[in-house]
Amino acid sequence: MELQGKVAIITGAARGIGFEIARLFAREGACVVLVDRSGAEKAAESLKSQHYDAIACPLDITDAEAVHSAVEAVAGARARIDILVNNAGIIARGTVLDLTREQWLQVMDVNVNGNFYFCKAVVPFMIRQRSGTIINITSIAGKMGDITAAPVYGTSKGAINTLTKSLARQLAEYGIRVNAVAPHAIETDMSADWSEEKRQEVIAAIPLKRMGKPEEVAQAALFLASERSSFITGEILNVNGGQLMD
Ligand SMILES: NC(=O)c1ccc[n+]([C@@H]2O[C@H](COP(=O)([O-])OP(=O)(O)OC[C@H]3O[C@@H](n4cnc5c(N)ncnc54)[C@H](O)[C@@H]3O)[C@@H](O)[C@H]2O)c1
């Protein structure tokens, strides 16, 4: 087992990609803390019923104080924090013409600010341990601009790509690695609102000619969380069926 004895916090873990990451990390021996604004308890219970070590952490990641308290509580209970996966995210659809100021602020608040609050809260513990890995789930849109979303989504993910590299540079001296996974077209609730026509259009542009599965993103996150990636930091790993090769 690759994560035996590790403590991993995963945001947006009640469903979709986040839940698959929690499940895979638990299977690999980690204690997983499932953060979500809804459904965290149910998701944690389903892992506990399979005899995995799981903790529910119901909170909204845009609440900086709640994030700080939750991280302190996890560190108090488990004495360490080895892995943070910033996965929680939201999307907005449409063009710049439809996009409202409220939507802009909401997407930036969750996708950028919430991610920062969690990094800020865990880093002091990781510095003390002189080890840790942070994995941010961004998007192909953060590298090439929005394909299926409103222009705030890609902007928020581009900001996270830059945060990933900045933290990777600043935290390397403490043995902390910071990487990201950039998925595209993964079968989850987030992509479920596409019309069949849109879905076929998206698939046609992907060299592997299919949508991805949440488990395929989870496997990339596991690689970046594990010792197998011990010389990798500041990387933004594509999981996109070949749509973007950079
Ligand atoms: N599905 C895709 O095709 C795709 C592609 C590229 C990137 N991503 C990214 O992957 C990540 C996971 O996406 P998904 O497809 O699993 O989405 P999803 O909508 O199925 O799950 C997102 C989870 O995050 C939680 N969440 C949202 N806002 C929150 C908040 N403020 N506080 C706490 N929890 C919150 C939701 O409750 C939900 O459980 C996101 O960051 C998304 O941008 C997804």
mmCIF file of C-alpha atoms and ligand atoms in Angstrom:
data_model
loop_
_atom_site.group_PDB
_atom_site.id
_atom_site.type_symbol
_atom_site.label_atom_id
_atom_site.label_comp_id
_atom_site.label_asym_id
_atom_site.label_seq_id
_atom_site.Cartn_x
_atom_site.Cartn_y
_atom_site.Cartn_z
ATOM 1 C CA MET A 1 0.000 0.000 0.000
ATOM 2 C CA GLU A 2 1.415 3.327 -1.111
ATOM 3 C CA LEU A 3 -0.069 5.686 1.501
ATOM 4 C CA GLN A 4 0.052 3.560 4.643
ATOM 5 C CA GLY A 5 -0.041 5.747 7.783
ATOM 6 C CA LYS A 6 -0.557 8.991 5.842
ATOM 7 C CA VAL A 7 -3.244 11.550 6.667
ATOM 8 C CA ALA A 8 -4.886 13.055 3.575
ATOM 9 C CA ILE A 9 -7.391 15.905 3.360
ATOM 10 C CA ILE A 10 -9.492 15.906 0.184
ATOM 11 C CA THR A 11 -11.891 18.762 -0.579
ATOM 12 C CA GLY A 12 -15.066 18.289 -2.581
ATOM 13 C CA ALA A 13 -14.896 14.619 -1.600
ATOM 14 C CA ALA A 14 -18.611 13.817 -1.328
ATOM 15 C CA ARG A 15 -18.913 12.822 -4.985
ATOM 16 C CA GLY A 16 -17.254 12.757 -8.404
ATOM 17 C CA ILE A 17 -13.490 13.037 -8.718
ATOM 18 C CA GLY A 18 -12.996 13.956 -5.041
ATOM 19 C CA PHE A 19 -14.798 10.862 -3.793
ATOM 20 C CA GLU A 20 -12.775 8.593 -6.093
ATOM 21 C CA ILE A 21 -9.562 10.187 -4.807
ATOM 22 C CA ALA A 22 -10.699 9.606 -1.199
ATOM 23 C CA ARG A 23 -11.624 6.005 -1.965
ATOM 24 C CA LEU A 24 -8.343 5.242 -3.742
ATOM 25 C CA PHE A 25 -6.210 6.916 -1.055
ATOM 26 C CA ALA A 26 -8.124 4.999 1.661
ATOM 27 C CA ARG A 27 -7.568 1.751 -0.241
ATOM 28 C CA GLU A 28 -3.851 2.613 -0.274
ATOM 29 C CA GLY A 29 -3.839 2.855 3.524
ATOM 30 C CA ALA A 30 -4.369 6.574 4.186
ATOM 31 C CA CYS A 31 -6.652 8.113 6.771
ATOM 32 C CA VAL A 32 -8.858 10.271 4.546
ATOM 33 C CA VAL A 33 -10.608 13.463 5.628
ATOM 34 C CA LEU A 34 -13.566 14.116 3.339
ATOM 35 C CA VAL A 35 -14.330 17.834 3.121
ATOM 36 C CA ASP A 36 -17.531 18.966 1.424
ATOM 37 C CA ARG A 37 -20.273 21.534 1.896
ATOM 38 C CA SER A 38 -22.869 18.786 1.384
ATOM 39 C CA GLY A 39 -22.771 15.008 1.654
ATOM 40 C CA ALA A 40 -19.455 14.678 3.508
ATOM 41 C CA GLU A 41 -20.935 12.468 6.269
ATOM 42 C CA LYS A 42 -22.662 10.083 3.883
ATOM 43 C CA ALA A 43 -19.518 9.726 1.763
ATOM 44 C CA ALA A 44 -17.312 9.122 4.829
ATOM 45 C CA GLU A 45 -19.826 6.578 6.168
ATOM 46 C CA SER A 46 -19.722 4.644 2.910
ATOM 47 C CA LEU A 47 -15.921 4.343 3.193
ATOM 48 C CA LYS A 48 -16.098 3.461 6.901
ATOM 49 C CA SER A 49 -18.578 0.692 6.092
ATOM 50 C CA GLN A 50 -15.808 -0.828 3.929
ATOM 51 C CA HIS A 51 -13.492 -0.628 6.981
ATOM 52 C CA TYR A 52 -11.489 2.304 5.690
ATOM 53 C CA ASP A 53 -10.225 5.071 7.977
ATOM 54 C CA ALA A 54 -12.397 8.060 6.969
ATOM 55 C CA ILE A 55 -13.403 11.303 8.699
ATOM 56 C CA ALA A 56 -16.239 13.582 7.551
ATOM 57 C CA CYS A 57 -15.513 17.301 7.497
ATOM 58 C CA PRO A 58 -18.652 19.194 6.476
ATOM 59 C CA LEU A 59 -17.721 22.769 5.625
ATOM 60 C CA ASP A 60 -17.754 25.372 2.888
ATOM 61 C CA ILE A 61 -14.189 25.964 1.702
ATOM 62 C CA THR A 62 -14.894 29.684 1.228
ATOM 63 C CA ASP A 63 -15.175 30.027 5.027
ATOM 64 C CA ALA A 64 -11.537 30.708 5.932
ATOM 65 C CA GLU A 65 -12.106 30.363 9.689
ATOM 66 C CA ALA A 66 -13.901 27.044 9.326
ATOM 67 C CA VAL A 67 -11.061 25.773 7.134
ATOM 68 C CA HIS A 68 -8.453 26.845 9.695
ATOM 69 C CA SER A 69 -10.351 25.196 12.589
ATOM 70 C CA ALA A 70 -10.919 21.973 10.642
ATOM 71 C CA VAL A 71 -7.234 21.636 9.761
ATOM 72 C CA GLU A 72 -6.239 22.292 13.407
ATOM 73 C CA ALA A 73 -8.730 19.613 14.512
ATOM 74 C CA VAL A 74 -7.375 17.032 12.044
ATOM 75 C CA ALA A 75 -3.782 17.774 13.075
ATOM 76 C CA GLY A 76 -4.804 17.548 16.741
ATOM 77 C CA ALA A 77 -6.555 14.220 16.285
ATOM 78 C CA ARG A 78 -4.081 12.527 13.930
ATOM 79 C CA ALA A 79 -0.855 14.388 14.815
ATOM 80 C CA ARG A 80 0.071 15.001 11.170
ATOM 81 C CA ILE A 81 -1.131 16.135 7.753
ATOM 82 C CA ASP A 82 0.711 14.525 4.860
ATOM 83 C CA ILE A 83 -1.451 15.210 1.828
ATOM 84 C CA LEU A 84 -3.865 17.949 0.773
ATOM 85 C CA VAL A 85 -5.927 17.537 -2.384
ATOM 86 C CA ASN A 86 -7.677 20.761 -3.338
ATOM 87 C CA ASN A 87 -10.398 19.283 -5.531
ATOM 88 C CA ALA A 88 -13.604 21.198 -4.680
ATOM 89 C CA GLY A 89 -14.629 23.422 -7.547
ATOM 90 C CA ILE A 90 -17.608 24.897 -9.331
ATOM 91 C CA ILE A 91 -18.276 25.901 -12.916
ATOM 92 C CA ALA A 92 -20.328 28.521 -14.760
ATOM 93 C CA ARG A 93 -21.579 28.124 -18.321
ATOM 94 C CA GLY A 94 -22.064 30.660 -21.098
ATOM 95 C CA THR A 95 -20.072 33.442 -22.689
ATOM 96 C CA VAL A 96 -18.640 36.653 -21.318
ATOM 97 C CA LEU A 97 -21.882 38.334 -22.424
ATOM 98 C CA ASP A 98 -23.979 36.226 -20.021
ATOM 99 C CA LEU A 99 -21.489 36.109 -17.176
ATOM 100 C CA THR A 100 -22.562 38.198 -14.190
ATOM 101 C CA ARG A 101 -20.369 39.830 -11.577
ATOM 102 C CA GLU A 102 -21.959 37.552 -8.945
ATOM 103 C CA GLN A 103 -21.041 34.424 -10.920
ATOM 104 C CA TRP A 104 -17.508 35.728 -11.417
ATOM 105 C CA LEU A 105 -17.048 36.362 -7.679
ATOM 106 C CA GLN A 106 -18.621 33.025 -6.696
ATOM 107 C CA VAL A 107 -16.445 30.908 -8.994
ATOM 108 C CA MET A 108 -13.289 32.781 -8.006
ATOM 109 C CA ASP A 109 -14.214 32.478 -4.313
ATOM 110 C CA VAL A 110 -14.584 28.683 -4.418
ATOM 111 C CA ASN A 111 -11.966 27.758 -7.011
ATOM 112 C CA VAL A 112 -9.229 30.196 -5.997
ATOM 113 C CA ASN A 113 -9.835 31.543 -2.483
ATOM 114 C CA GLY A 114 -10.999 28.236 -0.980
ATOM 115 C CA ASN A 115 -7.969 26.484 -2.410
ATOM 116 C CA PHE A 116 -5.683 29.167 -0.918
ATOM 117 C CA TYR A 117 -7.329 28.910 2.541
ATOM 118 C CA PHE A 118 -6.584 25.181 2.670
ATOM 119 C CA CYS A 119 -2.981 25.628 1.495
ATOM 120 C CA LYS A 120 -2.454 28.383 4.064
ATOM 121 C CA ALA A 121 -3.891 26.210 6.861
ATOM 122 C CA VAL A 122 -1.905 23.005 6.166
ATOM 123 C CA VAL A 123 1.478 24.487 5.260
ATOM 124 C CA PRO A 124 2.594 25.300 8.864
ATOM 125 C CA PHE A 125 2.034 21.638 9.832
ATOM 126 C CA MET A 126 3.870 20.380 6.748
ATOM 127 C CA ILE A 127 6.780 22.755 7.410
ATOM 128 C CA ARG A 128 7.028 21.412 10.984
ATOM 129 C CA GLN A 129 7.040 17.838 9.633
ATOM 130 C CA ARG A 130 9.433 18.891 6.845
ATOM 131 C CA SER A 131 7.323 16.844 4.453
ATOM 132 C CA GLY A 132 4.006 16.965 2.648
ATOM 133 C CA THR A 133 2.388 17.014 -0.748
ATOM 134 C CA ILE A 134 -0.281 19.333 -2.076
ATOM 135 C CA ILE A 135 -2.229 18.416 -5.213
ATOM 136 C CA ASN A 136 -4.536 20.921 -6.856
ATOM 137 C CA ILE A 137 -7.189 19.704 -9.273
ATOM 138 C CA THR A 138 -7.239 22.340 -11.995
ATOM 139 C CA SER A 139 -8.472 21.895 -15.578
ATOM 140 C CA ILE A 140 -7.398 21.887 -19.184
ATOM 141 C CA ALA A 141 -9.212 25.262 -19.263
ATOM 142 C CA GLY A 142 -6.526 26.759 -17.005
ATOM 143 C CA LYS A 143 -3.952 26.057 -19.722
ATOM 144 C CA MET A 144 -5.795 26.660 -22.995
ATOM 145 C CA GLY A 145 -8.839 28.770 -22.096
ATOM 146 C CA ASP A 146 -12.427 27.670 -21.673
ATOM 147 C CA ILE A 147 -13.877 25.101 -24.072
ATOM 148 C CA THR A 148 -17.169 24.264 -22.361
ATOM 149 C CA ALA A 149 -17.399 26.864 -19.561
ATOM 150 C CA ALA A 150 -17.800 30.592 -18.978
ATOM 151 C CA PRO A 151 -14.490 32.507 -19.065
ATOM 152 C CA VAL A 152 -14.258 32.771 -15.272
ATOM 153 C CA TYR A 153 -13.736 29.007 -14.902
ATOM 154 C CA GLY A 154 -10.539 28.829 -16.941
ATOM 155 C CA THR A 155 -9.366 32.055 -15.323
ATOM 156 C CA SER A 156 -9.771 30.518 -11.865
ATOM 157 C CA LYS A 157 -7.944 27.350 -12.909
ATOM 158 C CA GLY A 158 -5.144 29.394 -14.509
ATOM 159 C CA ALA A 159 -4.731 31.165 -11.166
ATOM 160 C CA ILE A 160 -4.446 27.795 -9.419
ATOM 161 C CA ASN A 161 -1.832 26.639 -11.921
ATOM 162 C CA THR A 162 0.238 29.691 -11.022
ATOM 163 C CA LEU A 163 -0.381 29.192 -7.285
ATOM 164 C CA THR A 164 0.807 25.592 -7.721
ATOM 165 C CA LYS A 165 4.114 26.692 -9.236
ATOM 166 C CA SER A 166 4.602 29.554 -6.769
ATOM 167 C CA LEU A 167 4.056 27.300 -3.742
ATOM 168 C CA ALA A 168 6.224 24.583 -5.297
ATOM 169 C CA ARG A 169 9.097 27.083 -5.474
ATOM 170 C CA GLN A 170 8.544 28.501 -1.975
ATOM 171 C CA LEU A 171 8.001 25.217 -0.136
ATOM 172 C CA ALA A 172 10.591 22.941 -1.773
ATOM 173 C CA GLU A 173 13.196 23.747 0.886
ATOM 174 C CA TYR A 174 10.894 22.200 3.518
ATOM 175 C CA GLY A 175 10.451 18.960 1.593
ATOM 176 C CA ILE A 176 6.946 19.925 0.504
ATOM 177 C CA ARG A 177 5.961 19.147 -3.082
ATOM 178 C CA VAL A 178 3.121 20.997 -4.817
ATOM 179 C CA ASN A 179 1.627 19.693 -8.072
ATOM 180 C CA ALA A 180 -1.620 19.811 -10.000
ATOM 181 C CA VAL A 181 -3.751 17.544 -12.151
ATOM 182 C CA ALA A 182 -5.470 19.131 -15.150
ATOM 183 C CA PRO A 183 -8.393 16.941 -16.268
ATOM 184 C CA HIS A 184 -10.788 17.369 -19.168
ATOM 185 C CA ALA A 185 -14.159 15.770 -19.950
ATOM 186 C CA ILE A 186 -14.544 13.506 -16.931
ATOM 187 C CA GLU A 187 -17.875 11.690 -16.343
ATOM 188 C CA THR A 188 -19.223 13.428 -13.215
ATOM 189 C CA ASP A 189 -22.150 15.631 -12.223
ATOM 190 C CA MET A 190 -20.139 18.632 -13.421
ATOM 191 C CA SER A 191 -20.192 17.438 -17.036
ATOM 192 C CA ALA A 192 -23.692 15.912 -16.815
ATOM 193 C CA ASP A 193 -25.430 19.095 -18.000
ATOM 194 C CA TRP A 194 -24.003 18.827 -21.544
ATOM 195 C CA SER A 195 -26.479 18.074 -24.287
ATOM 196 C CA GLU A 196 -25.825 14.870 -26.241
ATOM 197 C CA GLU A 197 -24.703 17.035 -29.164
ATOM 198 C CA LYS A 198 -22.195 18.905 -26.982
ATOM 199 C CA ARG A 199 -20.929 15.644 -25.519
ATOM 200 C CA GLN A 200 -20.294 14.180 -28.981
ATOM 201 C CA GLU A 201 -18.554 17.402 -30.039
ATOM 202 C CA VAL A 202 -16.279 17.231 -26.969
ATOM 203 C CA ILE A 203 -15.490 13.536 -27.544
ATOM 204 C CA ALA A 204 -14.733 14.126 -31.239
ATOM 205 C CA ALA A 205 -11.958 16.554 -30.266
ATOM 206 C CA ILE A 206 -10.296 14.061 -27.876
ATOM 207 C CA PRO A 207 -7.708 11.779 -29.546
ATOM 208 C CA LEU A 208 -8.697 8.816 -27.308
ATOM 209 C CA LYS A 209 -12.328 9.379 -28.439
ATOM 210 C CA ARG A 210 -14.056 8.998 -25.080
ATOM 211 C CA MET A 211 -14.768 10.744 -21.805
ATOM 212 C CA GLY A 212 -12.482 10.100 -18.838
ATOM 213 C CA LYS A 213 -13.466 8.398 -15.588
ATOM 214 C CA PRO A 214 -13.069 9.907 -12.106
ATOM 215 C CA GLU A 215 -10.821 6.921 -11.170
ATOM 216 C CA GLU A 216 -8.406 7.946 -13.938
ATOM 217 C CA VAL A 217 -7.959 11.355 -12.317
ATOM 218 C CA ALA A 218 -7.632 9.676 -8.911
ATOM 219 C CA GLN A 219 -4.771 7.504 -10.203
ATOM 220 C CA ALA A 220 -2.881 10.618 -11.336
ATOM 221 C CA ALA A 221 -3.462 12.206 -7.902
ATOM 222 C CA LEU A 222 -2.179 9.021 -6.222
ATOM 223 C CA PHE A 223 0.993 9.134 -8.288
ATOM 224 C CA LEU A 224 1.602 12.760 -7.269
ATOM 225 C CA ALA A 225 0.798 11.996 -3.609
ATOM 226 C CA SER A 226 3.106 8.983 -3.432
ATOM 227 C CA GLU A 227 6.864 8.564 -3.227
ATOM 228 C CA ARG A 228 6.850 7.458 -6.872
ATOM 229 C CA SER A 229 6.789 11.175 -7.773
ATOM 230 C CA SER A 230 9.435 12.200 -5.202
ATOM 231 C CA PHE A 231 11.429 14.360 -7.692
ATOM 232 C CA ILE A 232 8.364 16.060 -9.210
ATOM 233 C CA THR A 233 7.166 19.466 -8.029
ATOM 234 C CA GLY A 234 5.488 22.383 -9.811
ATOM 235 C CA GLU A 235 4.065 19.984 -12.426
ATOM 236 C CA ILE A 236 0.579 20.315 -13.938
ATOM 237 C CA LEU A 237 -0.237 16.824 -15.166
ATOM 238 C CA ASN A 238 -2.696 16.459 -18.058
ATOM 239 C CA VAL A 239 -5.436 13.824 -17.761
ATOM 240 C CA ASN A 240 -7.304 14.691 -20.936
ATOM 241 C CA GLY A 241 -7.255 11.839 -23.452
ATOM 242 C CA GLY A 242 -4.678 13.741 -25.484
ATOM 243 C CA GLN A 243 -6.766 16.833 -26.184
ATOM 244 C CA LEU A 244 -3.924 19.114 -25.072
ATOM 245 C CA MET A 245 -0.322 17.933 -25.374
ATOM 246 C CA ASP A 246 2.032 20.467 -23.811
HETATM 247 N N1 LIG B 1 -15.684 16.746 -14.493
HETATM 248 C C1 LIG B 1 -14.834 17.305 -15.355
HETATM 249 O O1 LIG B 1 -14.963 17.116 -16.566
HETATM 250 C C2 LIG B 1 -13.705 18.165 -14.871
HETATM 251 C C3 LIG B 1 -12.782 18.614 -15.818
HETATM 252 C C4 LIG B 1 -11.716 19.416 -15.412
HETATM 253 C C5 LIG B 1 -11.583 19.754 -14.085
HETATM 254 N N2 LIG B 1 -12.500 19.318 -13.159
HETATM 255 C C6 LIG B 1 -12.295 19.729 -11.757
HETATM 256 O O2 LIG B 1 -12.307 18.594 -10.918
HETATM 257 C C7 LIG B 1 -12.793 18.973 -9.623
HETATM 258 C C8 LIG B 1 -13.915 18.012 -9.213
HETATM 259 O O3 LIG B 1 -14.934 18.096 -10.181
HETATM 260 P P1 LIG B 1 -16.127 17.048 -10.333
HETATM 261 O O4 LIG B 1 -16.318 16.872 -11.782
HETATM 262 O O5 LIG B 1 -15.897 15.881 -9.460
HETATM 263 O O6 LIG B 1 -17.315 17.972 -9.794
HETATM 264 P P2 LIG B 1 -18.617 17.660 -8.921
HETATM 265 O O7 LIG B 1 -19.487 18.849 -9.110
HETATM 266 O O8 LIG B 1 -19.146 16.310 -9.218
HETATM 267 O O9 LIG B 1 -18.042 17.625 -7.416
HETATM 268 C C9 LIG B 1 -17.549 18.789 -6.796
HETATM 269 C C10 LIG B 1 -17.691 18.622 -5.298
HETATM 270 O O10 LIG B 1 -17.179 19.830 -4.692
HETATM 271 C C11 LIG B 1 -18.078 20.232 -3.688
HETATM 272 N N3 LIG B 1 -17.987 21.678 -3.487
HETATM 273 C C12 LIG B 1 -18.295 22.646 -4.381
HETATM 274 N N4 LIG B 1 -18.159 23.851 -3.813
HETATM 275 C C13 LIG B 1 -17.760 23.649 -2.535
HETATM 276 C C14 LIG B 1 -17.482 24.508 -1.450
HETATM 277 N N5 LIG B 1 -17.601 25.841 -1.546
HETATM 278 N N6 LIG B 1 -17.102 23.960 -0.264
HETATM 279 C C15 LIG B 1 -17.018 22.613 -0.131
HETATM 280 N N7 LIG B 1 -17.285 21.740 -1.128
HETATM 281 C C16 LIG B 1 -17.647 22.260 -2.318
HETATM 282 C C17 LIG B 1 -19.462 19.812 -4.193
HETATM 283 O O11 LIG B 1 -20.407 19.743 -3.139
HETATM 284 C C18 LIG B 1 -19.152 18.471 -4.849
HETATM 285 O O12 LIG B 1 -19.270 17.408 -3.923
HETATM 286 C C19 LIG B 1 -13.249 20.420 -9.746
HETATM 287 O O13 LIG B 1 -12.251 21.280 -9.244
HETATM 288 C C20 LIG B 1 -13.412 20.622 -11.248
HETATM 289 O O14 LIG B 1 -13.240 21.959 -11.617
HETATM 290 C C21 LIG B 1 -13.554 18.524 -13.539
#
